[in-house]
Coordinates of C-alpha atoms in Angstrom, one line a residue:
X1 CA -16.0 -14.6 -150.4
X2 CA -16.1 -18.3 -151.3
X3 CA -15.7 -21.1 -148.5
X4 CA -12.3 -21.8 -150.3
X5 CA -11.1 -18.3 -149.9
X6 CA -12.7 -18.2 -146.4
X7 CA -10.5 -21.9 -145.5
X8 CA -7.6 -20.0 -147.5
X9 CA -7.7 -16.3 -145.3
X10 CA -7.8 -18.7 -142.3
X11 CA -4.5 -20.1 -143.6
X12 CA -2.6 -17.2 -144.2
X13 CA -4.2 -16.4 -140.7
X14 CA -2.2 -18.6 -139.4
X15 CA 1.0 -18.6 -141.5
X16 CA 1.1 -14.9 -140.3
X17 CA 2.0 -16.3 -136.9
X18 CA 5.1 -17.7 -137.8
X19 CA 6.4 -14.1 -138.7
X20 CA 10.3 -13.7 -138.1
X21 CA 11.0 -16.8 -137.0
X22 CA 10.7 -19.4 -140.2
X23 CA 12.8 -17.1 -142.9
X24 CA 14.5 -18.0 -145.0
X25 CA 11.7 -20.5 -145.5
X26 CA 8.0 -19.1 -146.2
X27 CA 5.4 -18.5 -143.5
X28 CA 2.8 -21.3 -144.4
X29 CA -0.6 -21.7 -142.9
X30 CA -2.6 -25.3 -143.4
X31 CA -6.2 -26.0 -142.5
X32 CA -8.0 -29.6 -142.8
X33 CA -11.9 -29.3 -143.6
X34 CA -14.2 -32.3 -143.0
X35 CA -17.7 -31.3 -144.5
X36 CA -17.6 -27.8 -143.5
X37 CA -15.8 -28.3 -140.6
X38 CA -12.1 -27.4 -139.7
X39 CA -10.8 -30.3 -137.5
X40 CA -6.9 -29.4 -138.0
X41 CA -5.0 -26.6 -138.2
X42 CA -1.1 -25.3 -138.1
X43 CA 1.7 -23.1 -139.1
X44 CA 5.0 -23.1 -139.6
X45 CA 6.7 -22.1 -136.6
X46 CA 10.7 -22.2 -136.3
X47 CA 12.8 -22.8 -139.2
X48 CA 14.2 -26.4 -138.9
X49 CA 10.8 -27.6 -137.4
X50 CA 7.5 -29.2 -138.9
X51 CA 6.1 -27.6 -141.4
X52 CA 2.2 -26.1 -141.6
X53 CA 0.9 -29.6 -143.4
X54 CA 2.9 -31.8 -140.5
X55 CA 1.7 -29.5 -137.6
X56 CA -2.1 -29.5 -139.1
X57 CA -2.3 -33.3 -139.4
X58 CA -0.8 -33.7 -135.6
X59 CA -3.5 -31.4 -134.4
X60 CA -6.6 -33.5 -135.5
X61 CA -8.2 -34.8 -131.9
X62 CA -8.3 -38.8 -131.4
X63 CA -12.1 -38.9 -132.8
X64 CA -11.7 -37.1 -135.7
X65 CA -8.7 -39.3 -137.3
X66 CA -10.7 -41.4 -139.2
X67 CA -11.8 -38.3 -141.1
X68 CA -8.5 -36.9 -142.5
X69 CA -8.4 -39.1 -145.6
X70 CA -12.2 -37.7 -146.2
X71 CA -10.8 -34.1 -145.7
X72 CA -9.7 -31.2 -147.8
X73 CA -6.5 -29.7 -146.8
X74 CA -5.7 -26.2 -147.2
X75 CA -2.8 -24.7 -147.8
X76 CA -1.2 -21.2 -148.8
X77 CA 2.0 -22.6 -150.4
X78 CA 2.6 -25.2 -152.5
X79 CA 3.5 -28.5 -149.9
X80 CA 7.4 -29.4 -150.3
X81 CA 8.3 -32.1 -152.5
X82 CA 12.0 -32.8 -151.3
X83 CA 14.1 -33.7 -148.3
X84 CA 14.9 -31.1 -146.3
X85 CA 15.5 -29.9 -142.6
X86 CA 12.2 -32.0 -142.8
X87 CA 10.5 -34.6 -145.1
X88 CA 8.6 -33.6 -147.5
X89 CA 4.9 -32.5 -146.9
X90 CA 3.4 -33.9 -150.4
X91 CA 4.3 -37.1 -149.1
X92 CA 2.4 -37.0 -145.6
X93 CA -0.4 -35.9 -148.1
X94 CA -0.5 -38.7 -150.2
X95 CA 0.6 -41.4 -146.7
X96 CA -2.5 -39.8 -145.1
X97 CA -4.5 -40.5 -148.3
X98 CA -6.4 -37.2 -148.5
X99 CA -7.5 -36.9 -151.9
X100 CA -7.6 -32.5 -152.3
X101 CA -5.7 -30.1 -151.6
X102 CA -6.2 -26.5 -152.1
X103 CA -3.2 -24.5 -152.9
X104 CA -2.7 -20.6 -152.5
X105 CA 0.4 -20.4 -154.5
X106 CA 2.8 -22.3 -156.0
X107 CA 6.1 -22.4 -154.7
X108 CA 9.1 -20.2 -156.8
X109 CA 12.1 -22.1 -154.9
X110 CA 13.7 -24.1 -157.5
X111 CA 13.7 -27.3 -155.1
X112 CA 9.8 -27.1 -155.7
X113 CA 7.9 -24.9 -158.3
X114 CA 5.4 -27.3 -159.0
X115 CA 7.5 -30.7 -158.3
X116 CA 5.0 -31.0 -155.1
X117 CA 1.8 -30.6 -157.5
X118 CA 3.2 -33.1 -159.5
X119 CA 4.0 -35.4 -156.7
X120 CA 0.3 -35.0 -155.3
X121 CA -0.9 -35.7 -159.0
X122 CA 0.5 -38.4 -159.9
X123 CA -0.8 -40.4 -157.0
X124 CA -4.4 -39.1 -158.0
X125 CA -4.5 -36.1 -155.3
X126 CA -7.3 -33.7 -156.9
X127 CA -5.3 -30.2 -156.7
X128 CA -6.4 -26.6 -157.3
X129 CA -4.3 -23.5 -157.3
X130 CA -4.3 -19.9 -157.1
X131 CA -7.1 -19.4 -154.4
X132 CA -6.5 -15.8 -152.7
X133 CA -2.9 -15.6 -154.8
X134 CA -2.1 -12.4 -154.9
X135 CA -2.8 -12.5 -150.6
X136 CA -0.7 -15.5 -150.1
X137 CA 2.1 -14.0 -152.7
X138 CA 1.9 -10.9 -150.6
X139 CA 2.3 -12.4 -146.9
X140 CA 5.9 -14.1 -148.8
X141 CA 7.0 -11.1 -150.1
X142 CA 10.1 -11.6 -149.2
X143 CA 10.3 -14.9 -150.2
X144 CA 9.3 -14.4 -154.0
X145 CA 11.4 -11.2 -154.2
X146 CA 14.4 -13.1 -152.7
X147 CA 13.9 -16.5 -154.9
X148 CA 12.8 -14.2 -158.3
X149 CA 15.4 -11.4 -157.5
X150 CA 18.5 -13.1 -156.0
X151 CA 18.6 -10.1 -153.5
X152 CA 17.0 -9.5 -150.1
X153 CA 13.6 -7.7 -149.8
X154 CA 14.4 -4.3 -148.7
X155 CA 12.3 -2.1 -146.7
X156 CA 13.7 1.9 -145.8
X157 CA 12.6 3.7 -142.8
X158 CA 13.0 6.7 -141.2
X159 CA 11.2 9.1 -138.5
X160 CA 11.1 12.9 -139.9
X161 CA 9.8 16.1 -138.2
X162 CA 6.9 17.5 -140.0
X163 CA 9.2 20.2 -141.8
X164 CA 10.7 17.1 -143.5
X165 CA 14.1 16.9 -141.1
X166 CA 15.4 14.0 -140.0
X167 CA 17.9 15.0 -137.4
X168 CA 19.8 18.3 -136.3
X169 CA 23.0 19.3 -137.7
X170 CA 24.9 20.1 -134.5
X171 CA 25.3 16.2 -133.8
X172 CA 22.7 16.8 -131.3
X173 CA 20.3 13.5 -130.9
X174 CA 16.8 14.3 -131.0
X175 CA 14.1 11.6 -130.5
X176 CA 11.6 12.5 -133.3
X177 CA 9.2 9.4 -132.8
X178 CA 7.2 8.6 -129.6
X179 CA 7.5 5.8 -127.6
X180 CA 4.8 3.9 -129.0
X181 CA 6.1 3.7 -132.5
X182 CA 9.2 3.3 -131.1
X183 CA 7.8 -0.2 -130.2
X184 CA 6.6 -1.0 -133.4
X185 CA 9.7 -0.4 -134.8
X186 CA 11.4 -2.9 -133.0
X187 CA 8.1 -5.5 -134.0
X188 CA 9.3 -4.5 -137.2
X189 CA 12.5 -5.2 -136.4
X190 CA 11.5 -9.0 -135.0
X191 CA 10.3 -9.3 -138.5
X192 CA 13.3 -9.0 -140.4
X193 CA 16.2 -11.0 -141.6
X194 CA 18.9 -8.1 -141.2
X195 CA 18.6 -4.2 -140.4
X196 CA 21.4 -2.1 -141.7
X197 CA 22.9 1.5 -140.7
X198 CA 25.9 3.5 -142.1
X199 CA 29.0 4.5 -140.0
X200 CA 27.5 7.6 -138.9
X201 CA 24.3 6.7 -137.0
X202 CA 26.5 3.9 -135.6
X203 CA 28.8 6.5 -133.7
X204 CA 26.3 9.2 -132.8
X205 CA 23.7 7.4 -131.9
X206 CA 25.7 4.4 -130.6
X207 CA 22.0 1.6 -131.6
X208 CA 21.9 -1.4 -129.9
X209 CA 19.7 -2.2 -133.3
X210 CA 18.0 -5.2 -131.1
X211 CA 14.1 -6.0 -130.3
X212 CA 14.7 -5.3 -126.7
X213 CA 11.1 -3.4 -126.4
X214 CA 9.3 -6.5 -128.4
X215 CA 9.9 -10.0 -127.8
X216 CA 11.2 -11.7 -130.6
X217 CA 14.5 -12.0 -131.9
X218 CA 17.1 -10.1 -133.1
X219 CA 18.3 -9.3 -136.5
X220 CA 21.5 -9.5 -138.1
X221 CA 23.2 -6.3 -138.0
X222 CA 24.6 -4.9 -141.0
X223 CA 26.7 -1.6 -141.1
X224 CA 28.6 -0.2 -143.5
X225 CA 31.8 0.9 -142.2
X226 CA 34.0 1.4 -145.4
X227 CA 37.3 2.7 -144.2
X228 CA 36.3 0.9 -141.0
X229 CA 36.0 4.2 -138.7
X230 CA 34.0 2.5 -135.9
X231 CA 35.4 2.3 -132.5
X232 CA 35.6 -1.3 -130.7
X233 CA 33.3 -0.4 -127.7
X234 CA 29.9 0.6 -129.6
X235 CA 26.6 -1.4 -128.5
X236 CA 26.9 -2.8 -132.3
X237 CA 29.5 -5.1 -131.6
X238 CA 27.8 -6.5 -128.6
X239 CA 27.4 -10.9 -128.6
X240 CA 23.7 -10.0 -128.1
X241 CA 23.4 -11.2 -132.4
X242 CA 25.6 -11.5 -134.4
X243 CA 26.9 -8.2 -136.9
X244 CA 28.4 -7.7 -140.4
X245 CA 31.2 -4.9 -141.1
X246 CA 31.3 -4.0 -145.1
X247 CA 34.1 -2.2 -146.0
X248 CA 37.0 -2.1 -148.3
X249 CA 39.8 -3.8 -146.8
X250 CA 39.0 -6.5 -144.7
X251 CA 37.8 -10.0 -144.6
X252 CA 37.6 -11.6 -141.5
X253 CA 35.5 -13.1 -138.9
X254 CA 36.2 -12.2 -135.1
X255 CA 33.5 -13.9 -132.6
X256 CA 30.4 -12.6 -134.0
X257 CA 31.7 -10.1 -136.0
X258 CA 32.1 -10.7 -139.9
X259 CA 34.1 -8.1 -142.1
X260 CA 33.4 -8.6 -145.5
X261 CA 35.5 -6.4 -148.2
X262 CA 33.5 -5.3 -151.1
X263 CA 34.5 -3.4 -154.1
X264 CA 34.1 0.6 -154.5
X265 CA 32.2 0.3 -158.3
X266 CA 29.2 -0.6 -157.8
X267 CA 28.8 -0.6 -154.2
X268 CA 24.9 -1.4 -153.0
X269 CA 24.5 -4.6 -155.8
X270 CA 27.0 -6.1 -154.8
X271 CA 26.3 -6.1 -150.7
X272 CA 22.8 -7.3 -151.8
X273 CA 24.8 -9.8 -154.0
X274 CA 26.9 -10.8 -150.8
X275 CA 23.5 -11.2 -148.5
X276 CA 21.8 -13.2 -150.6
X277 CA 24.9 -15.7 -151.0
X278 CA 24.8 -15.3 -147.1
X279 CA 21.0 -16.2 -147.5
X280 CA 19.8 -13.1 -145.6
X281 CA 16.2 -12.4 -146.8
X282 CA 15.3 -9.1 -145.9
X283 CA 17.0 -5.6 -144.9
X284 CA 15.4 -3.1 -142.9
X285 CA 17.6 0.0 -143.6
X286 CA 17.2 2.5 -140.4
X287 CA 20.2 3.9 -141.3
X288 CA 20.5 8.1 -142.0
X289 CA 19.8 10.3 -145.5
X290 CA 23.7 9.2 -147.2
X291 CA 22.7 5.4 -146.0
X292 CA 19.1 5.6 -147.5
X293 CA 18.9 8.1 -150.4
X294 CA 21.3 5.8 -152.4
X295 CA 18.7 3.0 -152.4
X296 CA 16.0 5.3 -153.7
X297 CA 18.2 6.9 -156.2
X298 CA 19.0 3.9 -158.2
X299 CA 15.5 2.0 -157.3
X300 CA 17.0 -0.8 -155.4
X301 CA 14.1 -1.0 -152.7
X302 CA 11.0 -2.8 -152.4
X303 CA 9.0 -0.9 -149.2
X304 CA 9.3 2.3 -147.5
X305 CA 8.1 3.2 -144.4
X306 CA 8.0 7.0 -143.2
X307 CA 7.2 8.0 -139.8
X308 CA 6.1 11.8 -139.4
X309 CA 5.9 13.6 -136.0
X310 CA 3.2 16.1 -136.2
X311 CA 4.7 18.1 -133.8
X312 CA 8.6 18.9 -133.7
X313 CA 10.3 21.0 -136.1
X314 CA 13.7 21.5 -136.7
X315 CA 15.1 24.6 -137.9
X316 CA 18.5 23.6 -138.6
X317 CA 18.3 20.0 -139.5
X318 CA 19.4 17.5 -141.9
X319 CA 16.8 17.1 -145.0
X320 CA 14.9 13.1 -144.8
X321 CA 15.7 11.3 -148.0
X322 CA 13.2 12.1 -151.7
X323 CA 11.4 9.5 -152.4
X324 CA 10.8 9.2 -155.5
X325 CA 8.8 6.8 -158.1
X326 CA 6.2 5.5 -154.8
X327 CA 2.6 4.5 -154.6
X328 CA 1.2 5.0 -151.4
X329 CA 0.1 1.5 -150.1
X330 CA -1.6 2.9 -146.7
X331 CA -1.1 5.5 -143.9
X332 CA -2.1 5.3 -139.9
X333 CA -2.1 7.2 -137.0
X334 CA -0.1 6.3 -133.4
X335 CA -1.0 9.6 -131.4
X336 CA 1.3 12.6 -133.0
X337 CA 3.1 10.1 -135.4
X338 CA 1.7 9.7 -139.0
X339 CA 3.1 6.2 -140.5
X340 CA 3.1 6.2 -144.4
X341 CA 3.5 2.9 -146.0
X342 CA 4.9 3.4 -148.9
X343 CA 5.9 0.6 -152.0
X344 CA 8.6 1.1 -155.3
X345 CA 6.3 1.6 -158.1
X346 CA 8.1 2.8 -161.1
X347 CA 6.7 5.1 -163.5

C-alpha cells in the first residue's frame, strides 16, 4: 500500500465515525500531512455541522499552523464547492493556501460533481483523484445509489431457523436470534435512514423498531398499512421518532405520524419514489416474507442480510423469503447465529 492510500484508509477511518448521524450528506474523513507527518485530522460528525476539511484544519495544535499551507490534505470525497448548511470546503482550501489535495472520489451530487476540483484548480491547487475509489465509493453506498438511483439504498433482513423458517404459523412469537445479534441489529438500525415493516409484524409483534439496545438514534419508521388495519395504541405510533403510514386512502399528518396515499399499480417504485422526494436515504426492511419477498422478486434491493440460528427448528413455520440473483459478500459467526451478507448481483 502506497503512503497515499495509507493517508486515504486513515480517512475513510475516520469518515466511518460519523455513521448514522450525517445522512443525507456523505460520511467524509480528512487528514493533513506535513512531510510524513499527520498534524490534523476530522470527520464529518452531525448533519448541519462542519464538515471533515473544516474539522481537520481546526484540529492542527498552535505550533504546527504555520505548516498547513506546506501540507497535503486528504480527503475521501470531493470538498464542496457551494453554500450550504455550511460554506464551502474548496474555499477554506484555497483561504488556507494549501497547494494539494488528494481526493478519494469525486462527488455524484449535482451541486458538486467536480465543481469543487474545478474551484481548487483554478486557483492552482495541485489535485489527484481516485486514490482507494472503489473503498471510499463503498463507505457512501448509500449516497451514490441514492444520488445515481433517485431511490433509497435498501438493505433486507431477516433471522431464520436453520430449516429455513422464519416464524410459526400459529401467531405464536418465537425469538429466533440471540441477544447478541439482537444488539447488532439495532447498530444496524442506528445506521439507517428509515426501517420498514408491513402491517402484520406491526400487530403481532407490536416493534418499538428503535435503537434502544445501542446508542444512537432512531430511524424513521415506515410501515405499510394499506387499508390502514393498525390499531392506535401499538409501540409504532409512539413520539419516540417520528413514523410513516402508506396506504391507499389517506394523506395526512397527525403529530408524528404521516399517512401518505399511494397508488395500487405499481406499488414498491413508487414508495421508493415518495422517500426519496422525502430525502430518506436508506431502508432497512425487517419486515416478514409478504413485506420482503416482493423486493427480491422484482430486484429492487441493494443488500441482504440473513441471520441463521443453528439451533431452533420449526416444524410448522412460515418459509424465509428466496433469494435469488445474490453474491455472497461475507459471512460471520455471533455464538449459534450465522450472519450472511449478502449483495443484488444480477445474472
Amino acid at each position: 500500500m502506497s503512503s497515499d492510500e495509507q493517508y486515504m484508509s486513515r480517512c475513510l477511518q475516520l469518515a466511518n465515525m460519523g455513521a448514522g448521524n450525517v445522512a443525507p450528506n456523505p460520511m467524509v474523513g480528512a487528514v493533513l500531512v506535513y512531510e510524513d507527518k499527520i498534524i490534523g485530522e476530522g470527520y464529518h460528525q452531525k448533519y448541519g455541522e462542519a464538515h471533515a476539511e473544516v474539522n481537520c484544519i481546526d484540529s492542527v495544535s498552535e505550533k504546527n499552523r504555520s505548516l498547513i499551507e506546506k501540507s497535503t490534505i486528504y480527503v475521501s470525497l470531493e470538498p464542496c464547492s457551494h453554500y450550504g448548511k455550511t460554506p464551502p470546503c474548496a474555499d477554506l482550501i484555497i483561504r488556507n493556501n494549501i497547494k494539494k489535495v488528494i481526493i478519494g472520489i469525486q462527488d455524484i451530487n449535482k451541486e458538486v460533481a467536480g465543481a469543487g476540483i474545478k474551484k481548487l484548480q483554478d486557483a492552482s491547487v495541485e489535485v489527484t483523484t481516485g486514490v482507494l475509489e472503489n473503498e471510499c465509493r463503498d463507505l457512501n453506498k448509500r449516497f451514490f445509489t441514492f444520488h445515481q438511483k433517485q431511490r433509497p439504498y435498501i438493505i433486507l433482513k431477516w433471522a431464520q431457523t436453520v430449516n429455513g423458517k422464519i416464524g410459526s404459523k400459529n401467531s405464536e412469537r418465537i425469538l429466533i436470534s440471540n441477544e447478541y445479534t439482537n444488539r447488532l441489529v439495532h447498530k444496524w438500525r442506528s445506521e439507517e435512514a428509515s426501517i420498514l415493516i408491513g402491517t402484520r409484524t406491526a400487530i403481532q409483534d407490536n416493534p418499538s423498531l428503535t435503537t434502544r439496545l445501542w446508542k444512537g438514534k432512531n430511524p424513521v419508521r415506515i410501515v405499510i398499512d394499506t387499508d390502514l388495519k393498525l390499531p392506535p395504541g401499538l409501540k409504532i405510533f409512539s413520539k419516540q421518532t417520528n413514523t410513516i403510514i402508506l396506504n391507499f386512502s389517506k394523506n395526512s399528518i397527525e403529530d408524528n405520524i404521516q399517512f401518505i396515499q399511494l397508488e395500487n399499480k405499481n406499488f414498491l417504485k413508487e414508495m421508493l419514489q415518495v422517500l426519496y422526494q422525502l430525502n430518506i436515504q436508506s431502508v432497512l426492511v425487517e419486515g416478514g416474507a409478504k413485506t420482503l419477498q416482493p423486493f427480491i422478486d422484482i430486484g429492487l434491493w441493494d443488500e441482504a442480510r440473513v441471520i441463521m440460528n443453528e439451533e431452533i427448528i420449526i416444524e410448522n413455520g412460515i418459509d424465509a423469503p428466496a433469494l435469488r440473483n445474490f453474491k455472497l459478500k461475507r459471512q460471520e459467526k455471533n455464538f449459534n447465529d450465522s450472519i450472511s451478507y449478502f449483495i443484488n448481483h444480477p445474472q
